[in-house]
Amino acid sequence: MKSVGDRGRFSKLLGYAAIALVTVYIIYKGAQHNSNELRGTRTIEKDGNIYRELVPSSNGARSNLEKATFVTLVRNSDLYELLPSIKSVEDRFNHKYGYDWVFLNDEPFTEEFIKVTKALVSGETKYGLIDQKDWEFPPWIDQEKAANTRDRMGKEGIIYGSSTSYRFMCRYESGLFYRHPMLDDYEWYWRVEPDVRLYCDINYDVFKFMRENNKKYGFTISIKEYPATIETLWEATLNFLQKHPEHVNKNCMLDFISDDGGYSYNLCHFWSNFEIGSLDLWRSDAYRDYFDFLDKWGGFFYERWGDAPVHSIAASLFLDRNEIHHFGDLGYYHVPFSQCPIEDETRLSLKCDCDPNSDFTWHSYSCTTKYYMINQLRKPRNWLDHATA
């Protein structure tokens, strides 16, 4: 016959066991739900484009995400230079959110490219084929004149001066990428290229940050352009502004791109191998008018205009200066320059694995110091220690 004390202890043990069973069940069902939610996918093909989509869930964890995607213009041959970039972005940021990734190519993607990249990306992956007319000379371009330019620039040793495909790429990144149907459902993008790296943990949703703080364009590194590649870009811009003065924002950042009130271009631009931005900026009437004007001018082929100065001039003129943001806390590398937070507290708290002595931000050839000065932003306390000549 058990005593009252024995019966009490037995009842407590039964209670503990029941709690443990309920806890295990809840954890199991939650994991099962999340697994089904994140791992259920389907692949479809339409018009030469390949989509990997998450199977819709009645209660998706993705419902709180912004309408945003990573976007990469890439060739099949770049696969193994791109994989470390994807891995870096996923490890430092995207594994926490599962944002989509759009890959664009002027040729169909190989099965190997699709298989390997979608294994690394935590969100949906989409593989788009560029329309052939967007990757060739427009009908108004004098191809003999363009060929003479490539020949001359090649002999002068101008970087990518003799390349046709590089010019197609710059034109596409300047004014056509955002028109691809795969980007129709998005409002924000983050441009990622092969051979880039993130040095620091990103513990917040950068797309949500952009929307909530009314930012439209974000950069990490700024630099000066090669003058020989854009000899008439500013002349073309001034001609455009004479026709469309209504597109210039009243609080624009002209003083970032010109040191003399707009008479000349000082060559400063945001390094566009990294961009986090609003697609509405490029979809706006102001930018579409600007790109179409530049496109007809012919400088993508008669010179070697890059998408970086084109985007930078447009953002500086058409946006309010407060809509442009410097991401100084990400830690970023693209050969040959690094951005590394130089304040110990920031760098250590974000687990950055970069050398602050390699930071390019405050270098004399960088334009970021100018960006901070004209916008009256606080620079790091020790920035002068890194302001190398």
PDB file of N, CA and C in Angstrom, residues 43 53 56 63 82 88 92 116-117 172 177 191 197-198 200 215 262 285 292 306 351-352 358 377:
ATOM      1  N   THR A  43       9.996  23.535 -60.020  1.00  0.00           N
ATOM      2  CA  THR A  43      10.738  24.197 -61.081  1.00  0.00           C
ATOM      3  C   THR A  43       9.863  24.245 -62.329  1.00  0.00           C
ATOM      4  N   GLU A  53      10.455  27.884 -57.702  1.00  0.00           N
ATOM      5  CA  GLU A  53       9.533  28.585 -56.831  1.00  0.00           C
ATOM      6  C   GLU A  53       9.225  27.760 -55.579  1.00  0.00           C
ATOM      7  N   PRO A  56       3.448  27.398 -52.510  1.00  0.00           N
ATOM      8  CA  PRO A  56       2.748  28.307 -51.596  1.00  0.00           C
ATOM      9  C   PRO A  56       2.346  27.624 -50.300  1.00  0.00           C
ATOM     10  N   SER A  63       6.052  35.930 -45.483  1.00  0.00           N
ATOM     11  CA  SER A  63       5.048  36.966 -45.646  1.00  0.00           C
ATOM     12  C   SER A  63       5.504  38.329 -45.145  1.00  0.00           C
ATOM     13  N   LEU A  82      31.401  32.894 -58.961  1.00  0.00           N
ATOM     14  CA  LEU A  82      30.199  33.434 -58.326  1.00  0.00           C
ATOM     15  C   LEU A  82      29.862  32.724 -57.015  1.00  0.00           C
ATOM     16  N   SER A  88      28.950  33.929 -49.357  1.00  0.00           N
ATOM     17  CA  SER A  88      29.227  35.025 -48.445  1.00  0.00           C
ATOM     18  C   SER A  88      27.943  35.773 -48.091  1.00  0.00           C
ATOM     19  N   ARG A  92      26.377  35.642 -44.316  1.00  0.00           N
ATOM     20  CA  ARG A  92      26.407  36.882 -43.547  1.00  0.00           C
ATOM     21  C   ARG A  92      25.024  37.521 -43.421  1.00  0.00           C
ATOM     22  N   VAL A 116      23.786  23.869 -58.956  1.00  0.00           N
ATOM     23  CA  VAL A 116      24.731  24.288 -57.920  1.00  0.00           C
ATOM     24  C   VAL A 116      24.272  25.562 -57.224  1.00  0.00           C
ATOM     25  N   THR A 117      23.756  26.525 -57.979  1.00  0.00           N
ATOM     26  CA  THR A 117      23.369  27.788 -57.350  1.00  0.00           C
ATOM     27  C   THR A 117      22.129  27.632 -56.476  1.00  0.00           C
ATOM     28  N   TYR A 172      23.379  47.200 -70.633  1.00  0.00           N
ATOM     29  CA  TYR A 172      22.288  46.429 -70.033  1.00  0.00           C
ATOM     30  C   TYR A 172      22.108  46.788 -68.561  1.00  0.00           C
ATOM     31  N   PHE A 177      18.322  46.116 -67.259  1.00  0.00           N
ATOM     32  CA  PHE A 177      18.162  44.969 -66.349  1.00  0.00           C
ATOM     33  C   PHE A 177      16.833  45.019 -65.609  1.00  0.00           C
ATOM     34  N   ARG A 191      22.403  44.133 -55.985  1.00  0.00           N
ATOM     35  CA  ARG A 191      23.246  43.614 -57.070  1.00  0.00           C
ATOM     36  C   ARG A 191      24.456  42.907 -56.490  1.00  0.00           C
ATOM     37  N   ARG A 197      32.817  39.749 -51.687  1.00  0.00           N
ATOM     38  CA  ARG A 197      32.764  39.130 -50.363  1.00  0.00           C
ATOM     39  C   ARG A 197      32.227  40.129 -49.350  1.00  0.00           C
ATOM     40  N   LEU A 198      31.410  39.618 -48.435  1.00  0.00           N
ATOM     41  CA  LEU A 198      30.970  40.404 -47.289  1.00  0.00           C
ATOM     42  C   LEU A 198      31.809  40.002 -46.086  1.00  0.00           C
ATOM     43  N   CYS A 200      31.299  41.225 -42.819  1.00  0.00           N
ATOM     44  CA  CYS A 200      30.651  41.413 -41.518  1.00  0.00           C
ATOM     45  C   CYS A 200      29.255  40.804 -41.494  1.00  0.00           C
ATOM     46  N   LYS A 215      15.064  55.540 -48.088  1.00  0.00           N
ATOM     47  CA  LYS A 215      16.274  55.518 -48.895  1.00  0.00           C
ATOM     48  C   LYS A 215      15.968  54.857 -50.233  1.00  0.00           C
ATOM     49  N   GLY A 262      28.217  72.294 -61.513  1.00  0.00           N
ATOM     50  CA  GLY A 262      27.659  71.606 -62.665  1.00  0.00           C
ATOM     51  C   GLY A 262      28.356  71.901 -63.978  1.00  0.00           C
ATOM     52  N   ASP A 285      10.094  58.146 -64.735  1.00  0.00           N
ATOM     53  CA  ASP A 285      10.170  58.874 -66.005  1.00  0.00           C
ATOM     54  C   ASP A 285      11.514  59.577 -66.157  1.00  0.00           C
ATOM     55  N   ASP A 292      17.363  56.745 -72.146  1.00  0.00           N
ATOM     56  CA  ASP A 292      17.043  56.742 -73.575  1.00  0.00           C
ATOM     57  C   ASP A 292      17.827  57.830 -74.316  1.00  0.00           C
ATOM     58  N   GLY A 306      30.487  53.402 -68.555  1.00  0.00           N
ATOM     59  CA  GLY A 306      30.142  52.362 -67.596  1.00  0.00           C
ATOM     60  C   GLY A 306      28.807  52.653 -66.937  1.00  0.00           C
ATOM     61  N   LYS A 351      31.527  40.750 -35.995  1.00  0.00           N
ATOM     62  CA  LYS A 351      32.362  39.584 -36.346  1.00  0.00           C
ATOM     63  C   LYS A 351      32.988  39.734 -37.729  1.00  0.00           C
ATOM     64  N   CYS A 352      33.467  40.930 -38.010  1.00  0.00           N
ATOM     65  CA  CYS A 352      34.091  41.179 -39.315  1.00  0.00           C
ATOM     66  C   CYS A 352      35.457  40.491 -39.381  1.00  0.00           C
ATOM     67  N   SER A 358      43.206  47.986 -44.555  1.00  0.00           N
ATOM     68  CA  SER A 358      42.987  47.853 -46.000  1.00  0.00           C
ATOM     69  C   SER A 358      41.752  48.621 -46.458  1.00  0.00           C
ATOM     70  N   LEU A 377      27.596  64.526 -42.432  1.00  0.00           N
ATOM     71  CA  LEU A 377      27.442  63.274 -41.699  1.00  0.00           C
ATOM     72  C   LEU A 377      28.645  63.043 -40.792  1.00  0.00           C
TER      73      LEU A 377
END
